[in-house]
mmCIF file of C-alpha atoms in Angstrom:
data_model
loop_
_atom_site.group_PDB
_atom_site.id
_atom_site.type_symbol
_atom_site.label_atom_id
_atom_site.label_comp_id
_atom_site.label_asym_id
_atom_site.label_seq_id
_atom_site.Cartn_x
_atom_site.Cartn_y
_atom_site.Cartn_z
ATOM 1 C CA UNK A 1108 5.259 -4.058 12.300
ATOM 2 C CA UNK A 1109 8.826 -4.114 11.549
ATOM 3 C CA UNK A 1110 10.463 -4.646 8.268
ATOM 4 C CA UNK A 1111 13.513 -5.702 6.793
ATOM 5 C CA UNK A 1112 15.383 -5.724 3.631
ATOM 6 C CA UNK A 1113 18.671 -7.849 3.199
ATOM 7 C CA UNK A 1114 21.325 -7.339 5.559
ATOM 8 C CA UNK A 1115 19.881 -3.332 6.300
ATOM 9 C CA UNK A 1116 18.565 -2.670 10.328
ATOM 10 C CA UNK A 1117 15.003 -3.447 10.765
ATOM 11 C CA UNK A 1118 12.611 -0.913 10.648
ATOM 12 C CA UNK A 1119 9.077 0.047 12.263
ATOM 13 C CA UNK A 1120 6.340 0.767 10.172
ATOM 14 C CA UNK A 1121 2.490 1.116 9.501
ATOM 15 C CA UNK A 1122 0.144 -1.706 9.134
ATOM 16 C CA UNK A 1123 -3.422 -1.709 7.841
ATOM 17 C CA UNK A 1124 -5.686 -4.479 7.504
ATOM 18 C CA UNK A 1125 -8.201 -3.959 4.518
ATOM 19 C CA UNK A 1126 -10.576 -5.414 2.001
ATOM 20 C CA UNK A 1127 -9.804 -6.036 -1.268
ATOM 21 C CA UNK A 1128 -11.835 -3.804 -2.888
ATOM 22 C CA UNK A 1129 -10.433 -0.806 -0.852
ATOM 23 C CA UNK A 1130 -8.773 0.706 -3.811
ATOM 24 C CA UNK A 1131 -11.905 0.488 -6.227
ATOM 25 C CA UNK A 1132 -14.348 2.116 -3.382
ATOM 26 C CA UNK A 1133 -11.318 5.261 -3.021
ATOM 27 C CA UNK A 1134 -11.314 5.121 -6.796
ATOM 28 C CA UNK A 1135 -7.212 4.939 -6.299
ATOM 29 C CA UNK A 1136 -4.533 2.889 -8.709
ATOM 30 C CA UNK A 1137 -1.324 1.579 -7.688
ATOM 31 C CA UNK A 1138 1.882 3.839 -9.368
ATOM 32 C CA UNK A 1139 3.239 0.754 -10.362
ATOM 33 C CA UNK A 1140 2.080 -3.373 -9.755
ATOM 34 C CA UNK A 1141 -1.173 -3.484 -8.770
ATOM 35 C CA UNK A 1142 -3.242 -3.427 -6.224
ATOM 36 C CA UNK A 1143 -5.656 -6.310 -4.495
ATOM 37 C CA UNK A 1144 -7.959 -8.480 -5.897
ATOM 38 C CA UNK A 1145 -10.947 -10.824 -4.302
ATOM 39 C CA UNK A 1146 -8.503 -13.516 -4.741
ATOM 40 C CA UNK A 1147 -6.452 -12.456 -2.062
ATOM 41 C CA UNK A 1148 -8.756 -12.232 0.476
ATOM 42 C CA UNK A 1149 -9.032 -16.714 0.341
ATOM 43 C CA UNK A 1150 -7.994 -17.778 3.472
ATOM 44 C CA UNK A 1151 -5.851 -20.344 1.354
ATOM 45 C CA UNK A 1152 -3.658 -17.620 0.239
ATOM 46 C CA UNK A 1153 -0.903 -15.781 2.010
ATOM 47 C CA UNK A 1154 1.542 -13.204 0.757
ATOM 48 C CA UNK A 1155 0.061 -12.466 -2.257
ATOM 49 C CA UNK A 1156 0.485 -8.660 -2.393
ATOM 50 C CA UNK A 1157 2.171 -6.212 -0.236
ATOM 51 C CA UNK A 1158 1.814 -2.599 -0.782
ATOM 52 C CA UNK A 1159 4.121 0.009 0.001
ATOM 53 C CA UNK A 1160 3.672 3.627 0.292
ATOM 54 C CA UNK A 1161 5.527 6.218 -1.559
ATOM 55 C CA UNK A 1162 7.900 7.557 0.962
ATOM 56 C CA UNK A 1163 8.297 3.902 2.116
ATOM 57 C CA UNK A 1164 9.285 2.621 -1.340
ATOM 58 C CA UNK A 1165 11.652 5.682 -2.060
ATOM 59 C CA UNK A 1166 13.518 5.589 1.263
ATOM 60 C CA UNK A 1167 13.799 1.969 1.447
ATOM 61 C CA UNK A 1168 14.514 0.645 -2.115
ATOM 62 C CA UNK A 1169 15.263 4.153 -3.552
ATOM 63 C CA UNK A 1170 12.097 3.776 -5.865
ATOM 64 C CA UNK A 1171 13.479 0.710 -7.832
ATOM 65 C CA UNK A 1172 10.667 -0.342 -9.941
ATOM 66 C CA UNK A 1173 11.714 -3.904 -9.903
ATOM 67 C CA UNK A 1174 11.316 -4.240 -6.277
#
């Protein structure tokens, strides 16, 4: 998929499609935010949450927390 963030070049990154409860069955937490709940799997919602990964976060917002 590719991504952008204000005026920098898009980028190409990793997509997965999951289940809500991904991060309870993996027994994982989110280092910051959170991470899905059954809400947003309704098909009346859209863009609830978006998670990034680590690297992504650091390299791309320079791990601001407010992001």
């Amino acid at each position: 998929m590719g991504l952008t963030y204000g005026a920098e070049h898009p980028r190409l990154t990793s997509a997965v499609v999951t289940i809500p409860n991904l991060f309870d069955i993996l027994e994982v937490h989110a280092f910051l935010g959170r991470t899905f709940v059954p809400e947003d799997a309704s098909r009346d919602t859209t863009n609830v949450c978006r998670l990034l990964s680590y690297p992504l976060w650091q390299d791309l917002f320079h791990g601001d927390p407010g992001v």
